[in-house]
Each structure stands twice: as structure tokens, then as C-alpha cells.
Amino acid sequence: MSDKLGTTGLILNEPLLWDRGKPGRCGFSMPTDDVPFNPLGEEWTRNDLDWPDLSEVDVVRHYTRLSTWNVSVDAGMYPLGSCTMKYNPKTNERQAGLSGLAEAHPLLPAPLCQGALKMMADLESDLAEITGMDAVSLQPAAGAHGELAGMLIIHACLEHRGERRSKIIIPDTAHGTNPASAALCGYQPVPVKSGPDGILSPEAVRAVMDRDTAGIMITNPNTLGLFEENIKEISEIVHFMGGLVYADGANFNAVMGVVNMGCAGADVMHLNLHKTFSTPHGGGGPGSGPVCVQKHLEPFLPVPRIVLQNGSYGLSEDFPQSIGRLVTFYGHFSVMVRAFSYIRSLGPEGLARASQLAVLNANYIRERLKPYYHLAYDRFCMHECVFSDKKQQVHKIATLDIAKRLMDYGYHPPTIYFPLVVPGALMIEPTETESKDDIDQFVDALIAIAKEAADNPEWLHEAPRTPKMRRMDEVEAARRPCLAG
Ligand SMILES: *Cc1c(COP(=O)(O)O)cnc(C)c1O
């Protein structure tokens, strides 16, 4: 079978549209033009636009074939740690597609979009209840954007108190966006090491917390998939020195309906609606990272805010201490609709059950794979578990080989080489939506790979063998990226 023939199984190769076109092909028929030809100008003629001539079927097949190259949660398990690639119930898509919501123009005056505004206000209060915080803004367009909003809020609060602080404490188990968001806001990140049990100790925080430190950014559950059990004591240490506590709640699907982050001491946190609350993501599509705050930070939330006055909803800019506007309109509305639909269809018990299943699934994988792969922190985990290639290294097999080989078994590889605190990390997040059968199949594939690593390491070095593209030259790609296509 030749590569040029274009098939690996029935996955078709696809040339560029420019290679596919033939002069004279056309996607539509029009009556003959009876208007005299009148060119726009000599330097701009149709021939200068290098567009291919294509028929309708050329175009439809081109994009349909490209779409089959996408790996998706609808096609199979996608255990990408820290990303929560779970199945998103189709009913939420359906609600987001309702014409009254999908076609609502962002410039509609408030009296004409009361339903949309009420839904947003209700979603804000649902999220406040779920997190244990007092007020929410749905504006931030992604998780990292929510972090930036949170940092700006902390900065505004300190400024209001007449204080200028220059540092933020960030544990080594925080998500990589945390130090970036703090730095964008002008803070200097102060790294703190997690303890031998994979979580942060109050002593480590006490050692660095001072009156020039604005606070701490703590990812909980952290990137090792472990719950930061000392968060309350850590919050007290930070608060005692006048600092604020930022909780990164992007991975809230581990603790929804179980943990109250407000009681745990968080002053401000964000959620990732596109992870936890049912919006398909991964293709760089729209996200939503609501920022949730305690009462004392409410005046600093971004504007406009949704307000209820005399029985009708509106958007108000009348919050003088606000950090200002973060997005053009009011964030990504369709993501909010999906989240609202998800929350209301599951209800409080359903949300808690989803989290329990996410944790159960990850722990099941952890227990089953423990004899075959080195477990970086051998203790009860939350929604994800982190292995490493330590056991396979004796056969000269690295995490990359294991991840590539998984593709031959039909799985999107887990997150690899992250978090950085675990060398050769393999970070697996099954999510709550996988059945035991599907998880067993996935675990069996990883066990088979562990056996191959011992028996036939050369074979693994050449994986993947079945996908359209074989192993990439990652060094070349990193050193000399081809950005022009
Ligand atoms: C995904 C994630 C983020 C960043 O979210 P984006 O929407 O990709 O910006 C931040 N923190 C944690 C813990 C995450 O898992």
C-alpha cells in the first residue's frame, strides 16, 4: 500500500485545496453575465487572487476528510491529565443551539434579552453556591484569563488598602499558567516546594510569607491530582500577614458539591466552564473562566455586571472600584448556556456524584496500574493520577515511547512530562464519564505496553505504527518550526 494512494485503513490523505483544484471547476451555476465587464483597477484582477477553482463536492469532501483526522471525546477515551476531556451530554449543545439564545445579538438592549440576562445571573449564583463564594463574574474568556482577573482584583484590593506588594507565592504543583498570570500583573512569583507527600506544608508557606507578599496562588486539587489538605491553615498564615488567597479551581470536577472553597479560605478563585461544566474544548474554541470572589472583593469585580433593578435585569458599569472591562461584550455566552444546562440537569446531587465518579475512576486506574508503572506519590488521588517511566527506564523506554505506543491501541496519549515535579510524568485523567469497561480496556493497553517495554523495546521506539503520521521529529519541530504551512 503506497502512502500516495492515500489510505491507512480508511483514513484518507488530503492534499491542500490548491492541489485539488482544476481551472474551470465551479461550485455553483449562474446565469450568463449580461453586465459589461468593468475592472476595479489594473493592479487588482481576479487572477491575482491565487484561489483554486473547486466544485462543491471537492470542498465538502476536503473538509469532511479533514474532520476525520480529529481525535475527540465523542470518538473515544481521551485521558489528557489536567484538561478534563470528558464527554459532554448532547442536551447541553441543544440548549445552546436554541435560536432565542444562539441568535441573540450582543448589542440587544436589556429589555429585549431579559431571558439571557436572567440565565447569566442564575448561573452566577449557581457558581457562587457551588464554590462557596459570594459573587461571580462570567466575563473571563478562559481559565488563564480568570487567573489574570483574580490577580487584578487582588492588586486592586491591596491598592485600595493603600498597600503595594510585589510578590506572590506559587507552589511547584501549581498549574503553569499561575506564575504567568501573576507575572503579567507585575508580581514576582516566589516558588515553594511541595512536601514529600506531594502537597504544600504550612511551614513552607510560613517561611516565605511576608508583608511584601500579596498572597498565594494555590491549585486545588494540585497538578499531582492531590488535594491540598492544609489549605485552611495555609490561608490563615497568608491572611495573618495581610495577604490574599487565590485558588485555581480549573479542576473543580474533582470536588464539585463536596468542597466549599470559601470555607477553605479562598478569597478569589476561577472555574473552567469548558472543563468542568460541559463545553467541548481542546481545539482552541471559546472557553469561559468565571472569577468568583468573597464579599470583601466584590466591589473590584469586572464591569459591566448583571444587576436586577425594579424587577428587570440589566448591565451596569456603575462600580467605581472595578478593575474594568475584560472582554468586548460579556464573555462567551454559548459556553455559559451549556454550563447552565449541565448544572440544572444534574442538580446538586448529580454534580457531587460526577465528582465522586471522577475520583473513583482515577483511583481505580491508579490501583490497577501500580504494579506496572512507578507511581510518583503513592496515595489516594483526586481526579487524576501521575505515573512515571522509572520502571521502564531499565529497558531504555521513556514516557514518550509509552505515549506514542498508546496511539496504536487507539487512545489519545495522556499528558506527558507535566507536572514538572515528576520526571517523565504520565498524567492520566479518566474523568467521570468513562465506564468501567472502557477504563479496563485502556488499563489493559497500558499493561500490554509495559510488557512490550520489557520484551521488545525496539518495537516501542518506532511507535506509533498505525496512525497516518508516524513519529515526529520533535527536536526539529521545536528548533525550526515551520509556521508558514
Ligand atoms: C486548564 C487549566 C488552566 C488554564 O485554563 P485555560 O482555559 O486553558 O486558560 C489553569 N489552571 C489549571 C489547574 C488548569 O487545569
Tab-separated table of N, CA and C and ligand atoms in Angstrom, residues 82 142-144 147 175 177 219 248 250-251 270 272 274-275, ligand 1:
chain	number	residue	atom	x	y	z
A	82	SER	N	-5.163	16.996	33.535
A	82	SER	CA	-5.281	18.438	33.758
A	82	SER	C	-6.210	19.122	32.754
A	142	ALA	N	-11.314	32.463	29.496
A	142	ALA	CA	-10.597	31.184	29.641
A	142	ALA	C	-10.099	31.099	31.072
A	143	GLY	N	-9.526	29.942	31.418
A	143	GLY	CA	-9.018	29.776	32.772
A	143	GLY	C	-7.934	30.796	33.095
A	144	ALA	N	-6.949	30.901	32.212
A	144	ALA	CA	-5.833	31.812	32.472
A	144	ALA	C	-6.324	33.267	32.537
A	147	GLU	N	-7.599	33.776	35.918
A	147	GLU	CA	-6.482	33.992	36.855
A	147	GLU	C	-6.023	35.446	36.795
A	175	HIS	N	-0.565	25.025	38.470
A	175	HIS	CA	-0.626	24.959	37.009
A	175	HIS	C	0.313	26.005	36.425
A	177	THR	N	0.048	28.129	34.172
A	177	THR	CA	-0.482	29.459	33.880
A	177	THR	C	-0.431	30.374	35.102
A	219	THR	N	-3.262	25.818	43.418
A	219	THR	CA	-4.106	24.992	42.551
A	219	THR	C	-4.629	23.836	43.393
A	248	ASP	N	-6.912	28.185	42.339
A	248	ASP	CA	-7.153	27.812	40.939
A	248	ASP	C	-8.107	26.623	40.955
A	250	ALA	N	-9.690	25.273	38.303
A	250	ALA	CA	-9.936	24.762	36.941
A	250	ALA	C	-10.350	23.298	36.967
A	251	ASN	N	-9.857	22.575	37.974
A	251	ASN	CA	-10.165	21.143	38.029
A	251	ASN	C	-11.253	20.850	39.057
A	270	HIS	N	-11.022	30.872	40.269
A	270	HIS	CA	-11.713	30.783	38.979
A	270	HIS	C	-12.119	29.346	38.714
A	272	ASN	N	-13.166	26.620	35.337
A	272	ASN	CA	-13.110	26.482	33.881
A	272	ASN	C	-14.414	25.850	33.421
A	274	HIS	N	-15.390	25.377	30.521
A	274	HIS	CA	-15.141	24.468	29.394
A	274	HIS	C	-14.494	23.159	29.832
A	275	LYS	N	-14.025	23.056	31.058
A	275	LYS	CA	-13.555	21.745	31.518
A	275	LYS	C	-14.649	21.075	32.338
B	1	LIG	C1	-6.511	24.179	32.250
B	1	LIG	C2	-6.045	24.827	33.464
B	1	LIG	C3	-5.805	26.213	33.485
B	1	LIG	C4	-5.867	27.103	32.256
B	1	LIG	O1	-7.113	27.136	31.650
B	1	LIG	P1	-7.258	27.702	30.150
B	1	LIG	O2	-8.716	27.768	29.907
B	1	LIG	O3	-6.536	26.729	29.276
B	1	LIG	O4	-6.607	29.055	30.110
B	1	LIG	C5	-5.428	26.779	34.679
B	1	LIG	N1	-5.276	26.036	35.790
B	1	LIG	C6	-5.484	24.693	35.802
B	1	LIG	C7	-5.307	23.922	37.086
B	1	LIG	C8	-5.869	24.046	34.639
B	1	LIG	O5	-6.055	22.720	34.648
